[in-house]
Coordinates of C-alpha atoms and ligand atoms in Angstrom, one line a residue:
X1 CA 287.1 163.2 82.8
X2 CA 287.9 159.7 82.8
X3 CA 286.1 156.5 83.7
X4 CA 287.5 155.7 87.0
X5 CA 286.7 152.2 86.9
X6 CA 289.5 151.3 83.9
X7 CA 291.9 153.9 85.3
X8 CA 291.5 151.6 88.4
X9 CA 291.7 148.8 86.6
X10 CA 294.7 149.9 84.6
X11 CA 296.6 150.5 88.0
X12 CA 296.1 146.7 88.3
X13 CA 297.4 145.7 85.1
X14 CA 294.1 145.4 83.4
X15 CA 292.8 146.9 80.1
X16 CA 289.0 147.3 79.2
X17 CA 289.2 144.1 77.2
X18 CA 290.0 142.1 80.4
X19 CA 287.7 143.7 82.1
X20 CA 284.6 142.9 80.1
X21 CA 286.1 139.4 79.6
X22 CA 286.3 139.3 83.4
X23 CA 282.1 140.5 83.6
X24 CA 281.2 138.0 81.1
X25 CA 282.8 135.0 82.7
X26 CA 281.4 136.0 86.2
X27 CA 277.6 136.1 84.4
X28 CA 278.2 132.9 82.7
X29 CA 278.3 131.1 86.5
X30 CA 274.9 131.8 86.2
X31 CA 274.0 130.2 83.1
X32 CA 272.3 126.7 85.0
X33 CA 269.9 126.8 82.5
X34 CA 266.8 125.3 82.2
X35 CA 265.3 123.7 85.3
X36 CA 261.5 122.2 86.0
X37 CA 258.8 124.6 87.0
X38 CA 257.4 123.5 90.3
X39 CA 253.8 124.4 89.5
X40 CA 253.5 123.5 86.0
X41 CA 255.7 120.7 85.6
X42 CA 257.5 122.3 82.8
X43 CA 260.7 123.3 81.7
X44 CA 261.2 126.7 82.2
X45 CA 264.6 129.0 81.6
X46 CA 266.2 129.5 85.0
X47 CA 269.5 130.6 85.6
X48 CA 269.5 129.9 89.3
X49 CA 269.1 126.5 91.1
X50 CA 267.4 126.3 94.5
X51 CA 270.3 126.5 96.8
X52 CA 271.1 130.0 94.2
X53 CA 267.8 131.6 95.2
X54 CA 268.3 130.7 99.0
X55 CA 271.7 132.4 98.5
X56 CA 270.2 135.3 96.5
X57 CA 267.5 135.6 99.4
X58 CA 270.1 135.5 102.6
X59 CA 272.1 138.3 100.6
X60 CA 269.5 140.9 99.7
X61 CA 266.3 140.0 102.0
X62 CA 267.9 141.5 104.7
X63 CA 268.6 145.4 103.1
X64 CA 265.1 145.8 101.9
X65 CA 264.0 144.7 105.4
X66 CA 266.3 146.8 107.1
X67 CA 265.0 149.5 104.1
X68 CA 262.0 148.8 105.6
X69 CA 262.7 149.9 109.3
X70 CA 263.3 146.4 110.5
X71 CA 261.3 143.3 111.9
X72 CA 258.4 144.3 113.9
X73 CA 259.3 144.3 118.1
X74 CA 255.9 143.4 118.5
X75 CA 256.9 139.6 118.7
X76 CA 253.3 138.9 119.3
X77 CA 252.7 139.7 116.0
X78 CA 255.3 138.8 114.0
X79 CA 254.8 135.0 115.6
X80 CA 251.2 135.5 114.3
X81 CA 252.2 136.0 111.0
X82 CA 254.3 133.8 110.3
X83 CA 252.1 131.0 111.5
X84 CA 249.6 131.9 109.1
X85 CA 251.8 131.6 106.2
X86 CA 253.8 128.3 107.5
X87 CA 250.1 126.8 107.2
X88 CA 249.9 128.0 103.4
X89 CA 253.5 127.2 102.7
X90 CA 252.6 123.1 104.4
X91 CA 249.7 122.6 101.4
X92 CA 252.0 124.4 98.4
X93 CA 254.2 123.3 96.0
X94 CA 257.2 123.4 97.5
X95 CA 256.9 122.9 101.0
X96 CA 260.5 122.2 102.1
X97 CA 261.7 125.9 101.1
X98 CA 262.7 128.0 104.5
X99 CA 260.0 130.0 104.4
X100 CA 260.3 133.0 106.6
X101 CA 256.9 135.8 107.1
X102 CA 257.8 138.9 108.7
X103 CA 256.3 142.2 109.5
X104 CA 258.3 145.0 109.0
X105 CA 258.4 148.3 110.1
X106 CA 257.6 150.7 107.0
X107 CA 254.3 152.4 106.6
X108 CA 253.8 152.4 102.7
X109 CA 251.5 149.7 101.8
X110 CA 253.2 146.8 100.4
X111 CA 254.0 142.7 100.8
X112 CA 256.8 140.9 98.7
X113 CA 258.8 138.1 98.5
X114 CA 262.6 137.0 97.9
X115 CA 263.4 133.7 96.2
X116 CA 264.3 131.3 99.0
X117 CA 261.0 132.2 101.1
X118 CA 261.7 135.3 102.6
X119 CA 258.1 136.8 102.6
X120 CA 257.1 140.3 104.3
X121 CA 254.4 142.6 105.0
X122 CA 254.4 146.3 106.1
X123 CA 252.3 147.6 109.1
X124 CA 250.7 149.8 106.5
X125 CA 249.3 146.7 104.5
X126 CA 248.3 145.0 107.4
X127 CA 246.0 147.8 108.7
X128 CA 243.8 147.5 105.3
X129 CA 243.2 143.7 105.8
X130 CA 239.7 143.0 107.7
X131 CA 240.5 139.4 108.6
X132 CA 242.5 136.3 108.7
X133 CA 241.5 135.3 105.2
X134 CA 242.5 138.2 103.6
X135 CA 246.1 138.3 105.5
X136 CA 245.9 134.3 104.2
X137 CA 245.4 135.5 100.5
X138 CA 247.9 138.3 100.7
X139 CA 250.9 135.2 101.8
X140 CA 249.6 132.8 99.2
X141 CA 249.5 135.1 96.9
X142 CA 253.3 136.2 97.6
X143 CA 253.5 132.4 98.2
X144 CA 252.5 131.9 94.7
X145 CA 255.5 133.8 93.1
X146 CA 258.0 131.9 95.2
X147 CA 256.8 128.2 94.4
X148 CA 256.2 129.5 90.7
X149 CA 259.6 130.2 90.7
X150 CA 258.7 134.1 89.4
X151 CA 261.2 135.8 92.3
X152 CA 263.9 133.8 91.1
X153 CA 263.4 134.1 87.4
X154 CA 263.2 138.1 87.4
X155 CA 266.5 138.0 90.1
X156 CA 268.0 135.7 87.6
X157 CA 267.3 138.5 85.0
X158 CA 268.5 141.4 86.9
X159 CA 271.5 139.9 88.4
X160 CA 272.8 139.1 85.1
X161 CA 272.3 142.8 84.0
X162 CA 273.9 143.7 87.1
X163 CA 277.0 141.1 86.3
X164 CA 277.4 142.3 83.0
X165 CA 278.0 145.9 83.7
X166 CA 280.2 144.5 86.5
X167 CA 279.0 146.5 89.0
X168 CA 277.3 143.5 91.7
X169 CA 277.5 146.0 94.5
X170 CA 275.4 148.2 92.8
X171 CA 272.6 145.8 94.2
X172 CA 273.0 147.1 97.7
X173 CA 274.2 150.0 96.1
X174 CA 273.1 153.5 95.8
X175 CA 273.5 155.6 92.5
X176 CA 273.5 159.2 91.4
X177 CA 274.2 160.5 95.1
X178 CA 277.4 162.9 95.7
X179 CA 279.2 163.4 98.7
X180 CA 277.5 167.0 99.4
X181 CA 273.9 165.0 98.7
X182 CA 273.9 162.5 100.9
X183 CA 270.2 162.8 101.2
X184 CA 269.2 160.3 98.9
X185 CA 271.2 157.5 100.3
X186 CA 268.8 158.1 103.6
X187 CA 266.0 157.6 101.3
X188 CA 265.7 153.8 101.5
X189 CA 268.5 151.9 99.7
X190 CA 266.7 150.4 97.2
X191 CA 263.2 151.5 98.0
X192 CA 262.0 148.3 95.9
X193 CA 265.8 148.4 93.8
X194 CA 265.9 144.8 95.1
X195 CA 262.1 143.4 94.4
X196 CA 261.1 141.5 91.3
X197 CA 258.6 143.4 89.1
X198 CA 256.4 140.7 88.1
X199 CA 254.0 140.9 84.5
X200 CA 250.4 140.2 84.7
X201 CA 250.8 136.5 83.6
X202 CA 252.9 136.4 86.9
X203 CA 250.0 137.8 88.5
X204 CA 247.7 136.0 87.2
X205 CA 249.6 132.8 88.2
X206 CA 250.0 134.0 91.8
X207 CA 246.5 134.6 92.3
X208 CA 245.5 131.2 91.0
X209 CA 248.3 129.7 93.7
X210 CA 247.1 132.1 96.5
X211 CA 243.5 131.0 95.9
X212 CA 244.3 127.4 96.2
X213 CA 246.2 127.3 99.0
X214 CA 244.5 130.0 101.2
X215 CA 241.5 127.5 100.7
X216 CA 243.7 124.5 101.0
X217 CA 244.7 125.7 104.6
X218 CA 241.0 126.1 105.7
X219 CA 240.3 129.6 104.7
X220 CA 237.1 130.7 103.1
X221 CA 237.8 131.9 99.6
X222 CA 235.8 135.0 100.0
X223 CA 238.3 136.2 101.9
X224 CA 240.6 136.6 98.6
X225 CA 237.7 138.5 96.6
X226 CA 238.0 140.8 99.6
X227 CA 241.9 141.2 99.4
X228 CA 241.0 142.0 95.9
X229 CA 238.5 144.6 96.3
X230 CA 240.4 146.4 98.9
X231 CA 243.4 146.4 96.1
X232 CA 241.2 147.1 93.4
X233 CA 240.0 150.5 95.8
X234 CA 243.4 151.7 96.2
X235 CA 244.4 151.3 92.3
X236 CA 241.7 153.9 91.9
X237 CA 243.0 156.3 95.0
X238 CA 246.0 155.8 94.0
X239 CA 247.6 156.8 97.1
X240 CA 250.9 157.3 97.0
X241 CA 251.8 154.9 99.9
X242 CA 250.9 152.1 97.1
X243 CA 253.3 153.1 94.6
X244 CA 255.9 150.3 94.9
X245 CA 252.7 147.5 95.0
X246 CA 251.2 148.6 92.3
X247 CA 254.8 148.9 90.2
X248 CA 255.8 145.6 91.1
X249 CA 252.2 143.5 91.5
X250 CA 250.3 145.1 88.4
X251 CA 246.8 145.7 89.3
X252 CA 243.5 145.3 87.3
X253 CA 239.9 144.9 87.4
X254 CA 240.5 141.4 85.3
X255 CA 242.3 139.9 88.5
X256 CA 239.7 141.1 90.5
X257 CA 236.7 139.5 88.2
X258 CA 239.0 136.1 87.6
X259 CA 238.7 135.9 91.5
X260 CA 235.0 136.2 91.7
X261 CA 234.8 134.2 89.0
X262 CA 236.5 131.1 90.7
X263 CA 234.9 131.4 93.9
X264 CA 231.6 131.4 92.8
X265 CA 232.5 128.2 90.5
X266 CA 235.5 125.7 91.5
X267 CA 235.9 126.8 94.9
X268 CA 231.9 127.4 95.8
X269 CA 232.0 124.0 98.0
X270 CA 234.7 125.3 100.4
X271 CA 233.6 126.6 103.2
X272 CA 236.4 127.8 105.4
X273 CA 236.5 130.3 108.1
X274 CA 237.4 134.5 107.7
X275 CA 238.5 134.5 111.6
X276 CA 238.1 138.1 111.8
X277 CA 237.8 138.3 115.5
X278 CA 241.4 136.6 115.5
X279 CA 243.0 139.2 113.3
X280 CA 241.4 141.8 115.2
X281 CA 243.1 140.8 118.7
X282 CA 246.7 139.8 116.8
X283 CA 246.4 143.5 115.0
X284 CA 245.1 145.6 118.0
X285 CA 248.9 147.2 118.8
X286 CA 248.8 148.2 115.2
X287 CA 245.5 150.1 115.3
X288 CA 246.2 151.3 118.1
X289 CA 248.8 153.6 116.8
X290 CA 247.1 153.3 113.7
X291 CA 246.8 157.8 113.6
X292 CA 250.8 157.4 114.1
X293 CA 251.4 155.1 110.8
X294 CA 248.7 157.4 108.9
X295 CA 250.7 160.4 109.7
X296 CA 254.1 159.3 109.0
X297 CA 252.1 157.8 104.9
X298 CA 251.7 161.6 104.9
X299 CA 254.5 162.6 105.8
X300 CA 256.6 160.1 103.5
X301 CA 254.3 162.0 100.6
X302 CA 255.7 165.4 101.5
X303 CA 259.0 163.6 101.6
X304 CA 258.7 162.6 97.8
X305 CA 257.5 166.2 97.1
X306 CA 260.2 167.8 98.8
X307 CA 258.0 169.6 101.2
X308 CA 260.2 168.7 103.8
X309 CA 258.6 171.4 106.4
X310 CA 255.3 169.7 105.6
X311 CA 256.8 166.3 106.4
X312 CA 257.8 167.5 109.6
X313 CA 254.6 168.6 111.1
X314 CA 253.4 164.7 109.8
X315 CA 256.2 163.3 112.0
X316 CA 255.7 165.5 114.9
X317 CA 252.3 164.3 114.7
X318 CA 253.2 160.8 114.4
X319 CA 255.7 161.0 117.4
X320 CA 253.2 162.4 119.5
X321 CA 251.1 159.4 119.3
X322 CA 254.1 156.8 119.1
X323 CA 257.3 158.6 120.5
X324 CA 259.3 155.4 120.8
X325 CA 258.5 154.3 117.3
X326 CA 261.8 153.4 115.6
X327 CA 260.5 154.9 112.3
X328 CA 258.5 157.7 113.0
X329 CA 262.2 158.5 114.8
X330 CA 263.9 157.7 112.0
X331 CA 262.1 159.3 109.4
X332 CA 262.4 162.9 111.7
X333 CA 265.7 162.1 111.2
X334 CA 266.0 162.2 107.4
X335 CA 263.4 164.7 107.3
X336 CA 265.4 167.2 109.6
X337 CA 268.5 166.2 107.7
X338 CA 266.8 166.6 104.0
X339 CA 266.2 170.6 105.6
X340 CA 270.0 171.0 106.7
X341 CA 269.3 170.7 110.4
X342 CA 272.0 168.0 111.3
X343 CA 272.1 168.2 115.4
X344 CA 268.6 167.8 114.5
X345 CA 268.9 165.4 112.5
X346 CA 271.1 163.3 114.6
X347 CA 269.0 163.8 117.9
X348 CA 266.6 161.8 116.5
X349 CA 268.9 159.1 114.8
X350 CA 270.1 158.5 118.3
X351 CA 266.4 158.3 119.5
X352 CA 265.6 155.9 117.1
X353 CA 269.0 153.7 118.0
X354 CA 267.3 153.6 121.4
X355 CA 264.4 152.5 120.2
X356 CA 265.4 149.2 118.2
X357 CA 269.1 149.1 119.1
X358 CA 269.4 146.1 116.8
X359 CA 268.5 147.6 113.5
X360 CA 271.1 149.2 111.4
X361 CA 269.7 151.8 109.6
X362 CA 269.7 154.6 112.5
X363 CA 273.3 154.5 112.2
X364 CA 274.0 155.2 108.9
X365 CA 271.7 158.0 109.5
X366 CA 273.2 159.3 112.7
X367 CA 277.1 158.5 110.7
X368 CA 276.2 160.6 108.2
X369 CA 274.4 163.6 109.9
X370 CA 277.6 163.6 111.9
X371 CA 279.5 163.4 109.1
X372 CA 278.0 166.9 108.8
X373 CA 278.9 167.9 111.9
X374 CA 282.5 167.0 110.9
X375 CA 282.5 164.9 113.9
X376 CA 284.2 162.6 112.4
X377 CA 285.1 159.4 114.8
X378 CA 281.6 159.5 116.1
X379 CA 280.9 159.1 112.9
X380 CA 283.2 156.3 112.0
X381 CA 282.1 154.7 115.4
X382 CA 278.4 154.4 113.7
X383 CA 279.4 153.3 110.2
X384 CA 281.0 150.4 112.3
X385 CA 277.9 149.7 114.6
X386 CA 276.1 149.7 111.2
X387 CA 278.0 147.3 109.8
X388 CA 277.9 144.9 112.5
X389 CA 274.0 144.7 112.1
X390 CA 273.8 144.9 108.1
X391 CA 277.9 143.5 107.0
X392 CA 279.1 143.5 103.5
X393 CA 277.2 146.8 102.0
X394 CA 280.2 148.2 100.3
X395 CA 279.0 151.6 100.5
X396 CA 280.3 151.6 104.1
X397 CA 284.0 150.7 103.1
X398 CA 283.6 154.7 101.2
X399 CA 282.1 156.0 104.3
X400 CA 284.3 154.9 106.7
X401 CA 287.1 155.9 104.6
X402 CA 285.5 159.4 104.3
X403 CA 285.5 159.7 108.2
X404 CA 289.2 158.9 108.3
X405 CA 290.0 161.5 105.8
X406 CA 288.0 164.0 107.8
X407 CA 289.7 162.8 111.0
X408 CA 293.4 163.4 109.5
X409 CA 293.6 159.8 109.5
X410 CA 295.5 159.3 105.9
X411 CA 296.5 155.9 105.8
X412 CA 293.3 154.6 107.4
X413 CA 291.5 156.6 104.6
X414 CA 293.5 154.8 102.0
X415 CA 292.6 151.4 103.1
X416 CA 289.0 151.9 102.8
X417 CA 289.1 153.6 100.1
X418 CA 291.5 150.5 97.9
X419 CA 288.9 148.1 99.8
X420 CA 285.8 149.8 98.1
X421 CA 287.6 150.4 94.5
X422 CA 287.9 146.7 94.9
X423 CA 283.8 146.1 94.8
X424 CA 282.6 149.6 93.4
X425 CA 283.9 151.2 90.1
X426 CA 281.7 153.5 89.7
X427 CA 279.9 156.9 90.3
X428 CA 281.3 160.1 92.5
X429 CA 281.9 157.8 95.7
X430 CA 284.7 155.7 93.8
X431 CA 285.7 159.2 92.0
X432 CA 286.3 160.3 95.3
X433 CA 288.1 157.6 96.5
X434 CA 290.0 156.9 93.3
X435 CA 291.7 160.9 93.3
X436 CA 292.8 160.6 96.9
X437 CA 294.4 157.4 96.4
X438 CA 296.5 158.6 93.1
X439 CA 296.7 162.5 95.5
X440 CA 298.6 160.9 98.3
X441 CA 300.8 158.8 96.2
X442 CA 299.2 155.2 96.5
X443 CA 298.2 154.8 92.9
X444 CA 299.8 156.2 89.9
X445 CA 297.4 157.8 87.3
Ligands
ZN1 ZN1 252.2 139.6 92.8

């Protein structure tokens, strides 16, 4: 079988030669090179300026969110949040970024950041922290990685992978699916394919910054030896909700004993507030559904174990405490679709749409259980509603195509399907697209 990317290609003219040519030129824009490090004053190999990672952020900050089941509709909360961290991004190092804290949706415990000060925590991280303090270390720390310029340094990295193979829409992307497995698109795209996986000296670096600013802003330090107790707990659980932390924050009991360390020396004079009593009121929505979020950690587990009947009874469980939560919806939905049961499946999507109209995700979900369904122009209806809340993912250019084909719609089907050769090259969805096009006489092989 042959490549289709350079059969592609060919069509246009274009040899392998060119192509790589083309790849390497594109990384090259890149190649800024060396810039100052914020924190340290030194120079330090970056291959992104400021207004790059702002631009890097506002491209991929918005799929993982949107991975992540969308911005919190508890506005109360979200406003909390990102309060806090505004006064811990005021006393850092680079105060003028557009820094942005959010709470999003997803269950699995987890915070990250994107280069230009896009920085988010999950419901399920927030439910472990005790108090203010803690919710302060866990921003600085994420805080610390954006003004030590670690985000954009790993992006800088991965992008340049990503240009070199020449495959940039493999960053909102998904690989190794097939058309009759569409079940690991559901998954999450990218379920942390688009977050920087920092080393320990990033780490270490981050902590330092977190400390100093969370005590900076008035907190009392103890709070971060707390943070780093509760993380040093779940490293030994190992639960599986805090697999993607863990892979992309490395844990250890030296992080832990560094912290103690400091507070009990440089920082023993600062004595801030924990404002537990505060977190408690701005958090109670969240425990109060707290059995709901529990369930659906279990249920995600079962997911990755492919006990998909097991997940179910986790979601039922979690629906029954929170039926009009968008992801405990949602994730019924892939769970009944992972088991084959597509009006099932797209019941639920539609639930969830209800739910949070605004997020996009529900729709790719409901598109593609109805793709199933071979209803295909419902289908097509949601890849477009999709796209209106989450635009330029390639991927939908092959879906929508795909529902034209299975709506007898042929020259529709073929202008999706040129538009996505155009961005993706590669894997059975441009296969796909690539033998239509050459079957109904619009490219020559
Ligand atoms: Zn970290």
């Amino acid at each position: 079988m042959h490549p289709p990317a350079y059969e592609w290609l060919r069509a246009y003219g274009m040899n392998r030669r060119d192509f790589i040519r083309l790849s390497t030129l594109a990384a090259a824009g890149f190649l800024s090179g060396c810039a100052t490090n914020p924190v340290t004053g030194r120079s330090q190999l970056m291959l992104m300026s400021e207004q790059e990672e702002i631009q890097i952020d506002r491209q991929n900050s918005p799929y993982q969110i949107s991975s992540d089941y969308g911005i919190t509709q508890d506005r109360g909360l979200e406003a909390y949040v990102d309060r806090v961290g505004q006064q811990l991004a005021a006393v850092s190092h680079r105060p003028r970024m557009p820094y942005r804290f959010n709470v999003v949706n997803a269950t699995y415990i987890n915070a990250y950041a994107f280069p230009g000060g896009t920085i988010s925590a999950t419901r399920g991280i927030l439910l472990k922290l005790n108090d203010e303090a803690e919710l302060a270390s866990l921003l600085g720390h994420e805080l610390g990685h954006v003004n030590a310029r670690h985000t954009a340094h790993q992006m800088s990295q991965a992008m340049l992978t990503q240009a070199l193979v020449g495959g940039a829409a493999a960053i909102v992307g998904t690989q190794g699916s097939t058309l009759g497995d569409l079940t690991a698109q559901l998954g999450s795209i990218g379920a942390g394919a688009l977050l920087a996986s920092y080393s320990r000296d990033n780490e270490r670096e981050a902590d330092d910054l977190g400390l100093r600013y969370m005590t900076a802003a008035g907190y009392d330090p103890q709070g971060f030896v707390e943070l780093m107790e509760m993380l040093r707990s779940l490293n030994k659980q190992k639960p599986n909700a805090v697999q993607t932390l863990f892979s992309t924050h490395p844990m250890s009991d030296e992080r832990y004993q560094t912290a103690v360390e400091a507070v009990r020396t440089r920082y023993s004079q600062d004595k801030g507030a924990l404002y537990r009593e505060r977190y408690m009121d701005q958090t109670a929505g969240l425990r109060r559904i707290q059995g709901a979020i529990e369930a659906m950690q279990n249920g995600e587990k079962e997911m990755g174990r492919e006990n998909y009947d097991g997940a179910a009874v986790q979601f039922q469980q979690a629906l029954r405490i929170a039926s009009q939560d968008y992801t405990a919806n949602l994730m019924m939905a892939k769970c009944r679709y992972a088991q084959k049961r597509f009006e099932e499946a797209e019941r639920y999507a539609v639930s969830a749409q209800q739910a949070y109209p605004g997020e996009a995700q529900s729709y790719l979900v409901a598109g593609f259980a109805r793709l199933q369904t071979r209803r295909f122009n419902a289908a097509f209806r949601d890849f477009e509603a999709y796209d209106v809340r989450l635009p330029n993912n390639p991927e939908i250019l092959f879906f929508k195509g795909y529902a034209q084909e299975g709506a007898q719609r042929q020259q529709e089907a073929a202008r999706y399907y040129a538009d996505y050769l155009k961005v993706v090259q590669q894997g059975p969805q441009a296969q796909h697209a690539y033998q239509r096009l050459v079957q109904w006489g619009y490219l020559r092989q």
